[in-house]
PDB file of C-alpha atoms in Angstrom:
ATOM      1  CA  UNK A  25     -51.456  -9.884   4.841  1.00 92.00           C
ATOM      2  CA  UNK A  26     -49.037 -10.868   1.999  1.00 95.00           C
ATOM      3  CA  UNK A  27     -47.291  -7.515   1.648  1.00 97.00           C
ATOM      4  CA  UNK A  28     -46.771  -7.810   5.358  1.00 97.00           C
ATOM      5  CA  UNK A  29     -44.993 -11.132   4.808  1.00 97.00           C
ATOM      6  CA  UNK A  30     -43.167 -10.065   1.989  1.00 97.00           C
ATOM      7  CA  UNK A  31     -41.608  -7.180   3.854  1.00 97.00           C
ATOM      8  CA  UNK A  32     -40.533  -9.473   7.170  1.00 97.00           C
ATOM      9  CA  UNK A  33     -39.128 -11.992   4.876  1.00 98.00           C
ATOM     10  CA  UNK A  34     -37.098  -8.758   3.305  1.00 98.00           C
ATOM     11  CA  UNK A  35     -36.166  -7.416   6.282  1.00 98.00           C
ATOM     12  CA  UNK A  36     -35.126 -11.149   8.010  1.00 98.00           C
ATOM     13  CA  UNK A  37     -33.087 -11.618   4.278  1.00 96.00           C
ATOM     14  CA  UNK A  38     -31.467  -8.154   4.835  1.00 97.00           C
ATOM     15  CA  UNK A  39     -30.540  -8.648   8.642  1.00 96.00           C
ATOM     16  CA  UNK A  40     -28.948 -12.185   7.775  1.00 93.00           C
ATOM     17  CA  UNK A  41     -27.215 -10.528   4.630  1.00 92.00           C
ATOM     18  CA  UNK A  42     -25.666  -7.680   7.404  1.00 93.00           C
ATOM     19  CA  UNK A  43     -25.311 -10.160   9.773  1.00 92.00           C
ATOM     20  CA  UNK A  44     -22.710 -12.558   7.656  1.00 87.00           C
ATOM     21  CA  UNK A  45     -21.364  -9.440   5.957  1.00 88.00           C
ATOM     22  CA  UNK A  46     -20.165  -8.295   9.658  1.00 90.00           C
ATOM     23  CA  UNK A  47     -19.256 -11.730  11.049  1.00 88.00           C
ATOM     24  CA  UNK A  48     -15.996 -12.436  11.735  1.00 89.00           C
ATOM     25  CA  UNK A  49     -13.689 -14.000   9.072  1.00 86.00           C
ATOM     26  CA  UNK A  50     -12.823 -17.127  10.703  1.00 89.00           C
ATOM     27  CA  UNK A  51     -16.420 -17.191  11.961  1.00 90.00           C
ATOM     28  CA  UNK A  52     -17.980 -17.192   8.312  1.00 89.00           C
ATOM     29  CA  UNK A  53     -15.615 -19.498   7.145  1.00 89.00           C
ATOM     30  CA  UNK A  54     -16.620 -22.233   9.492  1.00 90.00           C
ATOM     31  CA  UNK A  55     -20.586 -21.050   9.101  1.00 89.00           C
ATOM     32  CA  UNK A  56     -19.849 -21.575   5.320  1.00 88.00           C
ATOM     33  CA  UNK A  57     -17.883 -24.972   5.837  1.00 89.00           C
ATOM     34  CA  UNK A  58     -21.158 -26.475   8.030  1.00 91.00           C
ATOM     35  CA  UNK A  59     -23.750 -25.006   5.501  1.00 88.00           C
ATOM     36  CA  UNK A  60     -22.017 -26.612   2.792  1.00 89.00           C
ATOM     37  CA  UNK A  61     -21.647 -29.801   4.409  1.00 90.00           C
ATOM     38  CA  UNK A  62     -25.429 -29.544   4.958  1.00 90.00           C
ATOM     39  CA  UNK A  63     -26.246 -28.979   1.501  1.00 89.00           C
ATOM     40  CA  UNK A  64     -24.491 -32.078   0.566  1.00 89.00           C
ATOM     41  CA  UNK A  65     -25.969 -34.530   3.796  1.00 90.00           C
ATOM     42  CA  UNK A  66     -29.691 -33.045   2.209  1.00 90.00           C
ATOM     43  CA  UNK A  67     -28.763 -34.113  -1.323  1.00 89.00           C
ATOM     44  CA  UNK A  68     -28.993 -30.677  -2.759  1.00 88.00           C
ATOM     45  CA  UNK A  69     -25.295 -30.912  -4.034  1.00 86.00           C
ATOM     46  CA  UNK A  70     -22.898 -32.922  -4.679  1.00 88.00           C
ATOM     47  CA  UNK A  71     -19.214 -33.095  -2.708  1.00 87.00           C
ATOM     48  CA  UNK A  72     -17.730 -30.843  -5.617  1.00 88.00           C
ATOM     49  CA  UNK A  73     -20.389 -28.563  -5.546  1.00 88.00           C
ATOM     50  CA  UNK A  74     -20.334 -28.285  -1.943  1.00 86.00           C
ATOM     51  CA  UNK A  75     -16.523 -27.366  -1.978  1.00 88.00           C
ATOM     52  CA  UNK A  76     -17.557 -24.930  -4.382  1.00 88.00           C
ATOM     53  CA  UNK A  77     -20.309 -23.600  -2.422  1.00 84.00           C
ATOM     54  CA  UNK A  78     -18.327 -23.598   0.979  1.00 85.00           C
ATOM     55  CA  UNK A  79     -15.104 -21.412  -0.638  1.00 85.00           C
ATOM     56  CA  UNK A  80     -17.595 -18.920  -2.612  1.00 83.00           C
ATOM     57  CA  UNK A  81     -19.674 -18.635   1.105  1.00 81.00           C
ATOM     58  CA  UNK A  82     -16.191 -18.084   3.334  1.00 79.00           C
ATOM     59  CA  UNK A  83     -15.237 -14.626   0.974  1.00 78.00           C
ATOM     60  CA  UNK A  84     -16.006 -11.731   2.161  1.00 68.00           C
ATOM     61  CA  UNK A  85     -15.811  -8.052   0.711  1.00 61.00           C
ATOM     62  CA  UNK A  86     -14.480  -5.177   2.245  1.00 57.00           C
ATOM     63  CA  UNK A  87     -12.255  -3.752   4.784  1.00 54.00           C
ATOM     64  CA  UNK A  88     -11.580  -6.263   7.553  1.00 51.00           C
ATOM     65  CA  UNK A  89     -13.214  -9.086   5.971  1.00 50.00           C
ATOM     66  CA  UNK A  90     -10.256 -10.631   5.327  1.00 52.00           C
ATOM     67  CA  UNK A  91      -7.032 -11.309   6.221  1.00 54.00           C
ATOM     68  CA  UNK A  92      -4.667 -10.551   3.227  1.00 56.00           C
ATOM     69  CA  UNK A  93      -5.606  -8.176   0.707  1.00 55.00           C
ATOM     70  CA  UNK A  94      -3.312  -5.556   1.626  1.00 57.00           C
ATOM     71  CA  UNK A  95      -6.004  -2.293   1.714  1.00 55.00           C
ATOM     72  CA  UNK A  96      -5.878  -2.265   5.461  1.00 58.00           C
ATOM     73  CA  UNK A  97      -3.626   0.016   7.458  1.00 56.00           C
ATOM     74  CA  UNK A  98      -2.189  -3.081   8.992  1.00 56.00           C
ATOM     75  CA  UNK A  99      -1.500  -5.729   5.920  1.00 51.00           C
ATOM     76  CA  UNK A 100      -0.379  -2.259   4.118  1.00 51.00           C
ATOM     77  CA  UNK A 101       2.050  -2.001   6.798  1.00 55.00           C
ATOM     78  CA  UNK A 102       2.911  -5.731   6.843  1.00 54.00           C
ATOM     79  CA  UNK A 103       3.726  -5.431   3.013  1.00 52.00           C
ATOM     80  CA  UNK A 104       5.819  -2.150   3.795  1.00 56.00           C
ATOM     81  CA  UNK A 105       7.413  -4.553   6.326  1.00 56.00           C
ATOM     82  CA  UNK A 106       8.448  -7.150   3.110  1.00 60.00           C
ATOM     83  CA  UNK A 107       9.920  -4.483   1.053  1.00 59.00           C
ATOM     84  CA  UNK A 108       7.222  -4.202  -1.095  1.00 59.00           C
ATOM     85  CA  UNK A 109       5.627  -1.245  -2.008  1.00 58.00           C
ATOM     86  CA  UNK A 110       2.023   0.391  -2.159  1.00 58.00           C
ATOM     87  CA  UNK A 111       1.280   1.666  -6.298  1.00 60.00           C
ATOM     88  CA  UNK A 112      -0.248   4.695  -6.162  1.00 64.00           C
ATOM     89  CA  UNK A 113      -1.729   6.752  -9.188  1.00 64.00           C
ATOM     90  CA  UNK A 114      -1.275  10.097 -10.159  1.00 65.00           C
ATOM     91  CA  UNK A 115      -4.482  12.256 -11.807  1.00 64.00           C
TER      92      UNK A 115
END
């Protein structure tokens, strides 16, 4: 009975982990902003903390999870666009 508990709680942490990791940027960042906020109402943190806690929870990793880091095909071409120029590396 408590391996089978162990494993849902696993597999709800894992489907909540692919769940945020998916979700929309501007999405996450308000989901962050409110989970922060709650954190603070419950006492858990303080208003610095929750800042903190609110700007660490809106990042996101990857292709498409956000909106400037120039290794997309489109804010590649939107730097192209500014004169600037891609680096690339020679082996």
């Amino acid at each position: 009975m408590t391996q089978e508990i162990i494993v849902g709680l696993i597999v709800a942490l894992a489907a909540f982990y692919a769940l945020w990791r998916w979700m929309p940027a501007n999405w996450r960042r308000s989901a962050a902003g409110k989970l922060a906020a709650g954190t603070q109402r419950a006492g858990l943190v303080d208003a610095e903390r929750a800042r903190q806690l609110a700007a660490s929870l809106a990042k996101g990793s990857g292709c498409g999870a956000c909106d400037s880091c120039g290794s997309c095909g489109s804010a590649g071409r939107k730097a192209e666009a500014e004169g600037q120029t891609a680096a690339t590396h020679s082996r």
